[in-house]
Coordinates of C-alpha atoms and ligand atoms in Angstrom, one line a residue:
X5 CA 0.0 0.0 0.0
X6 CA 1.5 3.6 -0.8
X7 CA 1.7 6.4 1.4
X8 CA 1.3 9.0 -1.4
X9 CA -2.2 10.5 -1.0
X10 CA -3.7 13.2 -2.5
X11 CA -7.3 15.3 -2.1
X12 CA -9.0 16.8 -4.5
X13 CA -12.1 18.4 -4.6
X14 CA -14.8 20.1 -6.7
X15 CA -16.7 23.2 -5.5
X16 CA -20.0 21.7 -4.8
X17 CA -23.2 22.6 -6.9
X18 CA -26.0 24.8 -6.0
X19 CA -29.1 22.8 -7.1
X20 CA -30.8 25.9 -8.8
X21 CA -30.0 24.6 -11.6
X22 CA -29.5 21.6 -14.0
X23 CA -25.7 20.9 -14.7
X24 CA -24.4 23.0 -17.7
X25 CA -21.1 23.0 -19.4
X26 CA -19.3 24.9 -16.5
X27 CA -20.1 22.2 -13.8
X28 CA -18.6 19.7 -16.1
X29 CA -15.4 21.9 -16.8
X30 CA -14.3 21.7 -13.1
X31 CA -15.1 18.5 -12.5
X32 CA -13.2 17.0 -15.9
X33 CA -10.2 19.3 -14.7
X34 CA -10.2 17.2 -11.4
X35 CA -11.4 14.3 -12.7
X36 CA -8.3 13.7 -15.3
X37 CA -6.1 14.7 -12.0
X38 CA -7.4 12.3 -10.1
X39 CA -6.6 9.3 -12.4
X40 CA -3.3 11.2 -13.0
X41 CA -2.9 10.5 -9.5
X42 CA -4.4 6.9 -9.2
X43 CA -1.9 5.7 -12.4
X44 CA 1.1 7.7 -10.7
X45 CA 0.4 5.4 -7.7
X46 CA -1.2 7.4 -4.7
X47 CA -4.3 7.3 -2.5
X48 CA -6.6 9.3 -4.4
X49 CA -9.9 11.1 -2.8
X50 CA -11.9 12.2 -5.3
X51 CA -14.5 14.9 -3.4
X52 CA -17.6 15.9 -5.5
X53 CA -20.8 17.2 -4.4
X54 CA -24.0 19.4 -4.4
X55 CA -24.6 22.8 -2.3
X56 CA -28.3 22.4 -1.1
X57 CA -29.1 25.2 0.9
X58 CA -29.4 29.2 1.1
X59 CA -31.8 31.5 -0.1
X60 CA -31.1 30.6 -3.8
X61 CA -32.0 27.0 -3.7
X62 CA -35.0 28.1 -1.3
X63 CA -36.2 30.3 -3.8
X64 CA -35.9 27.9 -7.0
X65 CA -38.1 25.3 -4.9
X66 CA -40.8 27.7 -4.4
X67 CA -40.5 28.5 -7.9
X68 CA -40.9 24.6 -8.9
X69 CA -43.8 24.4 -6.5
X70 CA -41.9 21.8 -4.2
X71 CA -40.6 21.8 -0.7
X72 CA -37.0 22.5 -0.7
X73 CA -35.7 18.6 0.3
X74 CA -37.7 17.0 -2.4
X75 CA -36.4 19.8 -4.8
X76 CA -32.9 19.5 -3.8
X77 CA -33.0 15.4 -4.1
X78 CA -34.3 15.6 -7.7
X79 CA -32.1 17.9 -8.4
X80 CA -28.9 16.7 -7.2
X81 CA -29.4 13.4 -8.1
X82 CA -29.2 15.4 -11.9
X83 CA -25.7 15.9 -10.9
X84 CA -24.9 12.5 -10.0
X85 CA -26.4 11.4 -13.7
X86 CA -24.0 14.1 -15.1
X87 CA -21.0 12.2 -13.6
X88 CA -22.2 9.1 -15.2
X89 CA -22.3 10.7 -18.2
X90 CA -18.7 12.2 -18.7
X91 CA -17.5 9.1 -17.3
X92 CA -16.1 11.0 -14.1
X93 CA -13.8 9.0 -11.2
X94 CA -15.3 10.5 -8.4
X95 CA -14.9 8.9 -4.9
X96 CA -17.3 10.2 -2.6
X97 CA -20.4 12.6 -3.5
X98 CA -21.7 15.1 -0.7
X99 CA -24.8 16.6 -0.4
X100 CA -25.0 19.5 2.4
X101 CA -28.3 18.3 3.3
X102 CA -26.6 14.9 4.8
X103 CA -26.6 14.3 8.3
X104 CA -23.0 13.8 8.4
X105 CA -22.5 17.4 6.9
X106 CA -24.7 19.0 9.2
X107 CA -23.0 17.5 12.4
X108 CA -19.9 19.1 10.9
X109 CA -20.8 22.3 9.9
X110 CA -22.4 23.1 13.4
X111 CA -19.2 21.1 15.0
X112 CA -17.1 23.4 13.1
X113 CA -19.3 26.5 14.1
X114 CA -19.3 25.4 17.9
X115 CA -15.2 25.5 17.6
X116 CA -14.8 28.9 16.2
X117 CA -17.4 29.9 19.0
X118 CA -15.5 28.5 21.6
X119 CA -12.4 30.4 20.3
X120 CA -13.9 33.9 20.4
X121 CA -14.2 34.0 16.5
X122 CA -18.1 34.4 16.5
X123 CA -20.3 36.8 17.7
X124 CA -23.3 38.1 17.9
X125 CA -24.7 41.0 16.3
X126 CA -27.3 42.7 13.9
X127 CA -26.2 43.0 9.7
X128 CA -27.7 45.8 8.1
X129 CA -26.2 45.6 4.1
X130 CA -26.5 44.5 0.5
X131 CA -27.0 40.9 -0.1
X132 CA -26.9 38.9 -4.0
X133 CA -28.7 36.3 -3.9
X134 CA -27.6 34.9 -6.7
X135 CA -23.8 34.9 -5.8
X136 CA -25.3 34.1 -2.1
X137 CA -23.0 36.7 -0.9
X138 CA -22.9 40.0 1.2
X139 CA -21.5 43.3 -0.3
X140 CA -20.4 46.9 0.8
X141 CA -21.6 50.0 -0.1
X142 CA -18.3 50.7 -2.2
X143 CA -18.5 47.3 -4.1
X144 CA -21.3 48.4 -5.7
X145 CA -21.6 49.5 -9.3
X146 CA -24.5 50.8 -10.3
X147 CA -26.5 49.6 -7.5
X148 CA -25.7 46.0 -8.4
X149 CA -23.3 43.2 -7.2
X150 CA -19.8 43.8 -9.1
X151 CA -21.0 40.3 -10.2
X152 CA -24.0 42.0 -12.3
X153 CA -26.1 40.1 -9.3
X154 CA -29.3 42.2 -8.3
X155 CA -28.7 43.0 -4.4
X156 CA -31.5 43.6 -1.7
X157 CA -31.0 45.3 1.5
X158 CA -30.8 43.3 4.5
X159 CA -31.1 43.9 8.5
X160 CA -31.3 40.9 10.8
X161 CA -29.8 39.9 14.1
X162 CA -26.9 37.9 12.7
X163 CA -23.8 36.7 14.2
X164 CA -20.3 37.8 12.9
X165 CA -16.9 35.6 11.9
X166 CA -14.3 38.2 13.3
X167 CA -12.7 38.4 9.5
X168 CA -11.1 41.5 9.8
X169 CA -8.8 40.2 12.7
X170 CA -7.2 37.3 10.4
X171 CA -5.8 40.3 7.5
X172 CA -2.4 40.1 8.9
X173 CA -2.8 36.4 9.6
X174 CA -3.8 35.9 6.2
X175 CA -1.3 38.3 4.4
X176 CA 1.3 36.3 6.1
X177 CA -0.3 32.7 5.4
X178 CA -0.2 33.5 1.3
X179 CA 3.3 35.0 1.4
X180 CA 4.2 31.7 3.3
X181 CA 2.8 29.6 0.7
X182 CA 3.4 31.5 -2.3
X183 CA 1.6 27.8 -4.2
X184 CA -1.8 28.2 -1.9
X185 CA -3.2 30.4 -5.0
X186 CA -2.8 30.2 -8.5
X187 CA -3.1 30.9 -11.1
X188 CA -0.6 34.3 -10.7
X189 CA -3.2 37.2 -11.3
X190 CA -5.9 35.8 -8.8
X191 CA -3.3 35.4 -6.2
X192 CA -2.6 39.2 -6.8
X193 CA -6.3 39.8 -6.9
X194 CA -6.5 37.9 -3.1
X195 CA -3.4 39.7 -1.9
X196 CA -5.1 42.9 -2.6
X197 CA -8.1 42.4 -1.7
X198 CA -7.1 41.8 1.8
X199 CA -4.7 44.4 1.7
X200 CA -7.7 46.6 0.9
X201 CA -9.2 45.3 4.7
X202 CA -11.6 42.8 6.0
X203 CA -14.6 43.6 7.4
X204 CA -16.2 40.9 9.8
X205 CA -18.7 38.4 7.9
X206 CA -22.1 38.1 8.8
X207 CA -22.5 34.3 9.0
X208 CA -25.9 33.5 10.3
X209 CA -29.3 34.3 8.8
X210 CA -32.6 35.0 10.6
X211 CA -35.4 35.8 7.4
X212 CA -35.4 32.6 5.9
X213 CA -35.2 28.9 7.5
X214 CA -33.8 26.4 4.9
X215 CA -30.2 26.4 6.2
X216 CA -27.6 24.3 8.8
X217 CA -29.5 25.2 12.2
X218 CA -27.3 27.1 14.4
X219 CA -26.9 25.3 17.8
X220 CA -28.7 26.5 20.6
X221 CA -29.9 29.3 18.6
X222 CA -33.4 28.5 17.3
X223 CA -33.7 31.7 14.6
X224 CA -30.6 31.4 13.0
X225 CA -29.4 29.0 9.9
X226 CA -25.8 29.5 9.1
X227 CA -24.6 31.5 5.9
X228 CA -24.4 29.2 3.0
X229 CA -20.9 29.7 2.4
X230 CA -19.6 28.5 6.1
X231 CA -22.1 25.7 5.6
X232 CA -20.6 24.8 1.9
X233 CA -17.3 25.3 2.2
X234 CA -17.1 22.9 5.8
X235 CA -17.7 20.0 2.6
X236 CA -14.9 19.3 2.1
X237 CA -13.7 18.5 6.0
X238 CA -17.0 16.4 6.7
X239 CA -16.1 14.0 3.8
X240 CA -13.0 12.8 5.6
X241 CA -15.0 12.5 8.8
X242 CA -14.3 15.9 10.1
X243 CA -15.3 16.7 13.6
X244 CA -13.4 13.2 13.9
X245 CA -9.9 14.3 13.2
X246 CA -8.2 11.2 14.4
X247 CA -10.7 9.5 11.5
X248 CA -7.9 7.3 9.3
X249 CA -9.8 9.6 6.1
X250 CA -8.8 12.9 7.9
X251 CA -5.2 12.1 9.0
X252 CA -4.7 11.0 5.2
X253 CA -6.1 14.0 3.1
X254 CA -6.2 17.0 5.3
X255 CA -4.7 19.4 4.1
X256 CA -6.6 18.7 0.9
X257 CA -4.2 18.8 -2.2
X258 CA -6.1 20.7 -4.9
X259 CA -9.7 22.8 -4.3
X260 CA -10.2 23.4 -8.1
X261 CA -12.7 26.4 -8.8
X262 CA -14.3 28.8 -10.5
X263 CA -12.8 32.5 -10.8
X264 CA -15.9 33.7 -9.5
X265 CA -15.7 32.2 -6.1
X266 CA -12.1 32.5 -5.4
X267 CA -12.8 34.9 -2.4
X268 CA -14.8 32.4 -0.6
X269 CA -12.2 30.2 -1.3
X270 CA -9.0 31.2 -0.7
X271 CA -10.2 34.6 1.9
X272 CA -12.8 32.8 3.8
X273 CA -12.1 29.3 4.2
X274 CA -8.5 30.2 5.2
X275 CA -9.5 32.4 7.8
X276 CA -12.2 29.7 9.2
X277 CA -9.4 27.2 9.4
X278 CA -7.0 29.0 10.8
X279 CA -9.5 30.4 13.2
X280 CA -10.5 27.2 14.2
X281 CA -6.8 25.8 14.4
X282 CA -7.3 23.9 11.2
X283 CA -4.6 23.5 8.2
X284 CA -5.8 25.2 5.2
X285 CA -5.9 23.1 2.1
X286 CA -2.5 23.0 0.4
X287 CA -3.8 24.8 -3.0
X288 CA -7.0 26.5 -4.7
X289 CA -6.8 26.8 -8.3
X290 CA -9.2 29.3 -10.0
X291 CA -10.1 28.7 -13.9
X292 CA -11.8 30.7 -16.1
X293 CA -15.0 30.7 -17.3
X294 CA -16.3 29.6 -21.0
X295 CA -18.2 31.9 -23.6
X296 CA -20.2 30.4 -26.4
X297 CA -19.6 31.3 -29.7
X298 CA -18.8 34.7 -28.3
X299 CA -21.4 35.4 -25.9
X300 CA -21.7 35.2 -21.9
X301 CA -23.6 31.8 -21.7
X302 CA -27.0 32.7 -19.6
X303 CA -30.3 31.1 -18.8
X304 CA -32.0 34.0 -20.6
X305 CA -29.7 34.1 -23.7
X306 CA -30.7 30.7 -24.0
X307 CA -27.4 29.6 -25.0
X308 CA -26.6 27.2 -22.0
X309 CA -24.1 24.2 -22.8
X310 CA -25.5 21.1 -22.0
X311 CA -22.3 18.9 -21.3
X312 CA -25.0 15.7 -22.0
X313 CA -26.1 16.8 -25.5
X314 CA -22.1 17.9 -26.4
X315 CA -20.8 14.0 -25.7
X316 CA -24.0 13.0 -27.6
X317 CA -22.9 15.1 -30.6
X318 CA -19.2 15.0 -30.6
X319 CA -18.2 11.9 -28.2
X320 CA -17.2 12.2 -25.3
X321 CA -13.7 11.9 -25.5
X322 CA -13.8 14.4 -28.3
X323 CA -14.7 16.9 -25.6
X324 CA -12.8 16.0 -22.7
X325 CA -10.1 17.1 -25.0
X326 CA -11.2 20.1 -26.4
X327 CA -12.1 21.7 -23.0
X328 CA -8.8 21.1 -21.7
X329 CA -6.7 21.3 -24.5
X330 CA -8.4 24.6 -26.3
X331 CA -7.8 27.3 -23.5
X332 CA -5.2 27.7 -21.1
X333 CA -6.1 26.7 -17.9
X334 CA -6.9 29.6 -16.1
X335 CA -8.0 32.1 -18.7
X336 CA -11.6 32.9 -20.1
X337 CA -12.4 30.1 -23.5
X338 CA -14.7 30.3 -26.3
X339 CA -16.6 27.1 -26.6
X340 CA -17.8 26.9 -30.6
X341 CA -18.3 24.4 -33.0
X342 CA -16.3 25.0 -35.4
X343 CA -13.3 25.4 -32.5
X344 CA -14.4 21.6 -31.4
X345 CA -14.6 20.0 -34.8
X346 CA -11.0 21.3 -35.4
X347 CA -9.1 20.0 -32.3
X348 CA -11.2 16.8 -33.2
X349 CA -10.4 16.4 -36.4
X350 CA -7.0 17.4 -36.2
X351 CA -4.8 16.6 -33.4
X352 CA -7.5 13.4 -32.5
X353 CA -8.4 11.7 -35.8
X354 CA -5.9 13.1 -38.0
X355 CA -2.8 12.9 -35.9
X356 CA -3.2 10.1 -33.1
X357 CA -5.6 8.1 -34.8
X358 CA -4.0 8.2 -38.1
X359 CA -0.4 7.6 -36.4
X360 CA -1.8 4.3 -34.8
X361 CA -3.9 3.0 -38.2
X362 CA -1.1 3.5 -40.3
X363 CA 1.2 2.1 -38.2
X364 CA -0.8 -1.0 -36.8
X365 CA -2.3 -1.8 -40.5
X366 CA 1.1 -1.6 -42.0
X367 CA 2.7 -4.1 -39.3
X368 CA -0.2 -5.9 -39.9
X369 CA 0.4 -6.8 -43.7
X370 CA 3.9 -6.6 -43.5
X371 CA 5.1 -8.0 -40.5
X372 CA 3.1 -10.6 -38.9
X373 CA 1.2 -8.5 -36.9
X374 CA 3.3 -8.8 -33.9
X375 CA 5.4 -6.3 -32.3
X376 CA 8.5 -6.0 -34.6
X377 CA 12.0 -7.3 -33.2
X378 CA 14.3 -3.8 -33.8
X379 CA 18.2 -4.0 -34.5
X380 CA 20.6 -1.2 -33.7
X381 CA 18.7 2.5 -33.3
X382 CA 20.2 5.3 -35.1
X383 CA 20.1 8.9 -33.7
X384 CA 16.4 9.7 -35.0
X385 CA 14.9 6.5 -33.3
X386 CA 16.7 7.4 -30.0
X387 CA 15.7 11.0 -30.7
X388 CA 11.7 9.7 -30.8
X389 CA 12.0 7.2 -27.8
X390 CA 13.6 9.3 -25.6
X391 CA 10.4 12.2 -26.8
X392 CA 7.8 9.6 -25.9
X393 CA 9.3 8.2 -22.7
X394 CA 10.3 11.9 -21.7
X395 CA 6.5 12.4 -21.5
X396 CA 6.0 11.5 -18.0
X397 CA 8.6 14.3 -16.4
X398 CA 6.4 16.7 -18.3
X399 CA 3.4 15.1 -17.4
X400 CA 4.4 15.7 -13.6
X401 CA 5.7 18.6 -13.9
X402 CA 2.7 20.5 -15.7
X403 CA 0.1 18.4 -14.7
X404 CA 1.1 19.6 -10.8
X405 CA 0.9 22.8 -12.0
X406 CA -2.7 22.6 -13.4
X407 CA -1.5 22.9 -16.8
X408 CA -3.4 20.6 -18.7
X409 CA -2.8 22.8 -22.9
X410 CA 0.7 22.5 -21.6
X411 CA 1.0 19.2 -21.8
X412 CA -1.7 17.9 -23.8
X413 CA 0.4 20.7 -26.2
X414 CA 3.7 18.3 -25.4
X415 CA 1.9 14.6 -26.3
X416 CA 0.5 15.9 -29.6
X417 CA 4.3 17.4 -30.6
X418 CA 5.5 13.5 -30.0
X419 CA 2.8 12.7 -31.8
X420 CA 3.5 14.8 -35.1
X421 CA 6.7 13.8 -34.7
X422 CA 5.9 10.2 -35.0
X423 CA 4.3 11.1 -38.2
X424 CA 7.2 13.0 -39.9
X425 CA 9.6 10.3 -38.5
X426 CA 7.3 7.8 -40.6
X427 CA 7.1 9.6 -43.5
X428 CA 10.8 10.0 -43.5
X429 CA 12.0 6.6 -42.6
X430 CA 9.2 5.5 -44.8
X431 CA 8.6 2.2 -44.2
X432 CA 7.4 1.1 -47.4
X433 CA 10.6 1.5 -49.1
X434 CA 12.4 -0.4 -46.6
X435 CA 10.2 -3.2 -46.9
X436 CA 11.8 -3.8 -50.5
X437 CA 15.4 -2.3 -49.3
X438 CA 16.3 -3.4 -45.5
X439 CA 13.7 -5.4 -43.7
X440 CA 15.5 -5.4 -40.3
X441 CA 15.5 -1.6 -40.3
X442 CA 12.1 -1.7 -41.2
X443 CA 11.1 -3.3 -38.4
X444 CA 13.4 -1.2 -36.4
X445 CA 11.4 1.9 -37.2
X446 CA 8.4 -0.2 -36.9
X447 CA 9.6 -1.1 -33.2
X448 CA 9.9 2.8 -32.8
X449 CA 6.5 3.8 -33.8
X450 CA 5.1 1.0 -31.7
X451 CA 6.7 2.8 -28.4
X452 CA 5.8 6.4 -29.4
X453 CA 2.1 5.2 -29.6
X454 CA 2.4 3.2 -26.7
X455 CA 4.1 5.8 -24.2
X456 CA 1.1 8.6 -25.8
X457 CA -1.9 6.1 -25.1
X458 CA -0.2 6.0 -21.5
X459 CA 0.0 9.3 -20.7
X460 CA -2.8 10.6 -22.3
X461 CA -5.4 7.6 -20.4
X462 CA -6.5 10.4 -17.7
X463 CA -7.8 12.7 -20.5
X464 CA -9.3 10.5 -22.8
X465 CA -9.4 7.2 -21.0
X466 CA -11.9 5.0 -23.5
X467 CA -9.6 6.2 -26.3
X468 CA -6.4 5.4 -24.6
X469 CA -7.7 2.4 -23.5
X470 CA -8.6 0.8 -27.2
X471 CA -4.7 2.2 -28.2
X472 CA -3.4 0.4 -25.5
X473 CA -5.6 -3.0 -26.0
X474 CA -4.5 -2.7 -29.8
X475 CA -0.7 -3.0 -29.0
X476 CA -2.1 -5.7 -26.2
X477 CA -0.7 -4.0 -23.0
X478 CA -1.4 -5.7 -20.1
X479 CA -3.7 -4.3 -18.2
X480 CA -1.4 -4.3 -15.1
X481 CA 1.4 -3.1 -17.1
X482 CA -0.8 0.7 -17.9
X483 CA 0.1 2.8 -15.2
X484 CA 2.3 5.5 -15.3
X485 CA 5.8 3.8 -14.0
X486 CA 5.3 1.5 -17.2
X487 CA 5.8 4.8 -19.4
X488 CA 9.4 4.3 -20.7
X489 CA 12.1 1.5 -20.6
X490 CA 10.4 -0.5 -17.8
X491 CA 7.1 -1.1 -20.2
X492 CA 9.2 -1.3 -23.3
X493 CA 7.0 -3.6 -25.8
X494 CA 8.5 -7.1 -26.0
X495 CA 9.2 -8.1 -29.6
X496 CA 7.1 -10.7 -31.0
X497 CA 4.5 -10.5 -28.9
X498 CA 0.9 -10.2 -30.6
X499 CA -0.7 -7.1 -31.7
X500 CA -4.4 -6.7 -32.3
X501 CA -5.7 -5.5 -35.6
X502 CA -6.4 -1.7 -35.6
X503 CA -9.9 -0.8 -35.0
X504 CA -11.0 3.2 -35.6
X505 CA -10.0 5.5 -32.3
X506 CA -11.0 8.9 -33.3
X507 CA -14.0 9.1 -35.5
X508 CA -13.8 12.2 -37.7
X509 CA -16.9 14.9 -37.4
X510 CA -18.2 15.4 -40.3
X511 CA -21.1 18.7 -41.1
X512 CA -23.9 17.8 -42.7
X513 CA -23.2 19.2 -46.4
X514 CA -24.6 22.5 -46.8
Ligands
LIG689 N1 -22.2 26.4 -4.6 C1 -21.1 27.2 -5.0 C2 -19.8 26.5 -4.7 C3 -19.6 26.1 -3.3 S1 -18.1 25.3 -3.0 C4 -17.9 25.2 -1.4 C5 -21.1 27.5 -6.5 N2 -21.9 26.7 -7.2 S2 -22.2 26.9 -8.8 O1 -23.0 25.8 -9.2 O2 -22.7 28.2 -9.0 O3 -20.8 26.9 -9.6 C6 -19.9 25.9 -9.6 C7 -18.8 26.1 -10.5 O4 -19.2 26.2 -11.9 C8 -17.9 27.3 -10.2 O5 -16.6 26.9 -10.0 C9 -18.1 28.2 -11.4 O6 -16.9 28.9 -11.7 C10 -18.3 27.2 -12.5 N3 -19.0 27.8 -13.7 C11 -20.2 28.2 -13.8 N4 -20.4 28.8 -15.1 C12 -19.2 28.7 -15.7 C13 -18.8 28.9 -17.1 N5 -19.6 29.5 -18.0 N6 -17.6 28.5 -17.4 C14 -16.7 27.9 -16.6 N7 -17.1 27.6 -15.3 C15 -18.3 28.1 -14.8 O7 -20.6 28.5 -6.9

C-alpha cells in the first residue's frame, strides 16, 4: 500500500439549476487529475458534491412548487447522472443536506465559537442572492453586485466571523505559501483584496429557515458559504480528526474552482481554518469561465451548454479534450463548434488516430502482426523514444501545475513527430530495401504510440484504452511507471488489428 495520498475536490453545486457546461469543466479538470494521480500510484480522494441550501435554492423550490428537500434530491441526483455521463472518477459525492454534513458544519461553528471567532450582532447591508454573498456600499456598481447580481438590502440579528482580525494572519499565510493560490493574477487579486481590509462576515441568517441550524440558537441557519465550504472537512469524517480519512487527506491537495468564487475560497475558508486551528488546504486553483460562440452563456440568452447533449454530438472523448486542450487553464475560452470540430479532427483523428492506423495496418500486412523485433537504433529513433518516454517528467511537472494545454500541447508534438519520422523513414521503401531496419522503425513507432496512449489515459481514458488493448498492454502493465524502458513492448509479442479510435466529425453538407 503507498503512502502517497492526494485530495482533490470540486466546489459543490448549488441545485438551482440543471448541470451545464461549466459544472462539467471543473469537475473534468479534477477528474483527469485524479486518475493522473491513481496511475502515478497514490491514494486518491476524489470529493464531489452538491450545495443544497441558502436563499437561492429556497427560492428555486418555491419556484418549482416543491418543498426544498424534495427539490434539492431531484435535483442533485441530476448531478450525480451528469457524472455518469462524462465518465467522471469521483470517490465520494456530498450533499450538504446529509446528516453527516450538518453534524460538521455546526461542529465546526461550535469550535470557532468557543475560540472567540463568533459573535453576535445585527447585519444591516447588501446581499446577491444569486452569488449568495454579502456586499459593501463601495463594491457596488451601479447599485448591483460587481458580479451584475441584483442586491437587496438586508437587516437581521446575525452573528459575525471576526474576519477583519485574520488580514495580517492571512497576508502572512499567502506570502508563506506563495503555491496556496494560482493561477498568478488571482493570487494578486486575493493579496489585494485583503490588503484593501476585511470587514467581519455576517455568518448567520434570521429571514429565511432552509439552512444548517445554528446550535442553541433556534432563529438562526448558518450562511451558506460557512455551511458549503465545511464539505470538504466532513467528507473525511471531520469533527473526527483522528478519523484514518482525515489524518490522510487534510490538508486537501487541490480545491479546483471557478474564478468567481475565489474569495470564498482562498479569503474565507483560510480564515475559518486558521481560526478554528485547522490547516488550510494546500492549493486552490481558479479557472476561467467559457463563452459560447462569443457570448456570456445565460439562462436568458438561452445559450446554456448542455455537457450531455455535447458527448452526444461529438463523443465524449472528443470533448474532454477540447475543453482542456483549447484554453489555457486559467483564462476565459470560447466554446464553438467549429473550434471543437477542429481539435477533433485534427490533433485526435488526423494525428493520433491516423499515427496508430497506419502504423498497426502496415505491421499488420507486413510484419506478422506482432510487435516487430528492432536491431541497432540510429540517432532519429533514440531521438523519438527518448520524446515519448520523456512524456512522464512533463506530465508531472505540468500536470502539478494545473497545466493541462501545456502538456496535452507536449503529447500531440511526440505525436506529429511520430508522423514525420514515418514519412521519413518511410517504411514502405524499406520493406523492398532493409527489412530489419524496417522493423526497427516499426519497433519505434510501436513505443511512441504506446508511451502517448499512456500518458494521455487520464484525459481520454476510453480512447487510450482501445490504443493500449490494440498493441495488447497488459492491463497491469498501464500505469504510469510503465511509461518508458520498464514497459518497453516485448518483440514478437501479438498485436491486435487496428480498430478506428478517433472518428472524424463530419457537417452535414450544406
Ligand atoms: N455552490 C457554490 C460553490 C460552493 S463550494 C464550497 C457555487 N456553485 S455553482 O454551481 O454556481 O458553480 C460551480 C462552478 O461552476 C464554479 O466553479 C463556477 O466557476 C463554474 N462555472 C459556472 N459557469 C461557468 C462557465 N460559464 N464557465 C466555466 N465555469 C463556470 O458556486
Amino acid at each position: 500500500m503507498t503512502s502517497k495520498n492526494y485530495y482533490i475536490t470540486t466546489p459543490i453545486y448549488y441545485v438551482n439549476d440543471a448541470p451545464h457546461i461549466g459544472h462539467a469543466y471543473t469537475t473534468l479538470a479534477c477528474d483527469v487529475l485524479a486518475r493522473f494521480k491513481r496511475l502515478d500510484g497514490y491514494n486518491v480522494r476524489f470529493l464531489t458534491g452538491t450545495d443544497e441550501h441558502g436563499q437561492k435554492v429556497e427560492k428555486s423550490a418555491k419556484l418549482a412548487g416543491l418543498e426544498p428537500q424534495a427539490f434539492t434530491d431531484k435535483v442533485s441526483q441530476n448531478f450525480r447522472d451528469l457524472l455518469e455521463t462524462v465518465n467522471f472518477s469521483e470517490d465520494d459525492f456530498i450533499r450538504t443536506t446529509e446528516p453527516r454534513h450538518i453534524r460538521a458544519a455546526q461542529a465546526l461553528w461550535n469550535e470557532l465559537l468557543s475560540r472567540g471567532d463568533i459573535y453576535l450582532g445585527k447585519y444591516a447591508g447588501w446581499y446577491a442572492v444569486r452569488d449568495e454573498a454579502f456586499y459593501n456600499e463601495s463594491e457596488l456598481v451601479n447599485g448591483k453586485a460587481p458580479t451584475g447580481a441584483d442586491v437587496e438590502w438586508v437587516e437581521e440579528p446575525s452573528y459575525f466571523f471576526k474576519l477583519s482580525a485574520w488580514q495580517e494572519r492571512l497576508l502572512k499565510f499567502y506570502e508563506e505559501n506563495p503555491d496556496f493560490i494560482a493561477p498568478e493574477a488571482r493570487r494578486n487579486e486575493v493579496i489585494s483584496f485583503v490588503k484593501g481590509g476585511l470587514t467581519d462576515l455576517s455568518v448567520s441568517r434570521t429571514s429565511f429557515t432552509w439552512g444548517v441550524p445554528i446550535p442553541n440558537e433556534p432563529n438562526h441557519i448558518m450562511y451558506v458559504w460557512l455551511d458549503a465550504l465545511t464539505n470538504y472537512i466532513t467528507a473525511i469524517g471531520y469533527p473526527d480528526t483522528s478519523a484514518a480519512d482525515y489524518k490522510k487527506f487534510w490538508p486537501a491537495d487541490l480545491h479546483m474552482v471557478g474564478k468567481d468564487i475565489i474569495r470564498f475560497h482562498c479569503v474565507y475558508w483560510p480564515a475559518f481554518l486558521l481560526a478554528a486551528g485547522i490547516a488550510p488546504p494546500k492549493r486552490v486553483f481558479a479557472h476561467g469561465w467559457w463563452t459560447n460562440e462569443g457570448q456570456k452563456i445565460s439562462k436568458s440568452l438561452g445559450n446554456v451548454i448542455d455537457p450531455v447533449a455535447l458527448v452526444g454530438k461529438y463523443g465524449l472523448d472528443a470533448v474532454r479534450y477540447f475543453l482542456l486542450r483549447e484554453v489555457p487553464f486559467g483564462q476565459d475560452g470560447d466554446f464553438s463548434h467549429d473550434a471543437v470540430v477542429r481539435r477533433m479532427n485534427a490533433e485526435l483523428a488526423n494525428d493520433f488516430g491516423n499515427l496508430v492506423q497506419r502504423v498497426i495496418a502496415f505491421i499488420h500486412k507486413n510484419a506478422g502482426g506482432q510487435v516487430p523485433s528492432p536491431a541497432a537504433f540510429q540517432a532519429v529513433d533514440v531521438d523519438l523514444r527518448g520524446a515519448s518516454y520523456g512524456l512522464i517528467d512533463k506530465m508531472r511537472e505540468l500536470l502539478d501545475q494545473q497545466m493541462f494545454h501545456k502538456f496535452l500541447e507536449a503529447v500531440n508534438s511526440v505525436v506529429v513527430e511520430a508522423n514525420q519520422y514515418i514519412d521519413q523513414q518511410a517504411p514502405w521503401t524499406l520493406k523492398k530495401t532493409d527489412t530489419e531496419r524496417m522493423h526497427t522503425v516499426l519497433y519505434i513507432l510501436c513505443e511512441a504510440i504506446r508511451n502517448a496512449a499512456l500518458v494521455m489515459q487520464p484525459f481520454i481514458p476510453e480512447s487510450a484504452a482501445k490504443i493500449l488493448d490494440i498493441l495488447n498492454v497488459p492491463q497491469n502493465q498501464r500505469s504510469l511507471n510503465f511509461v518508458g524502458e520498464s514497459g518497453a513492448l516485448k518483440p514478437s509479442s501479438p498485436l491486435n488489428p487496428a480498430v478506428p479510435v478517433f472518428p472524424k466529425f463530419m457537417d452535414a453538407a450544406a
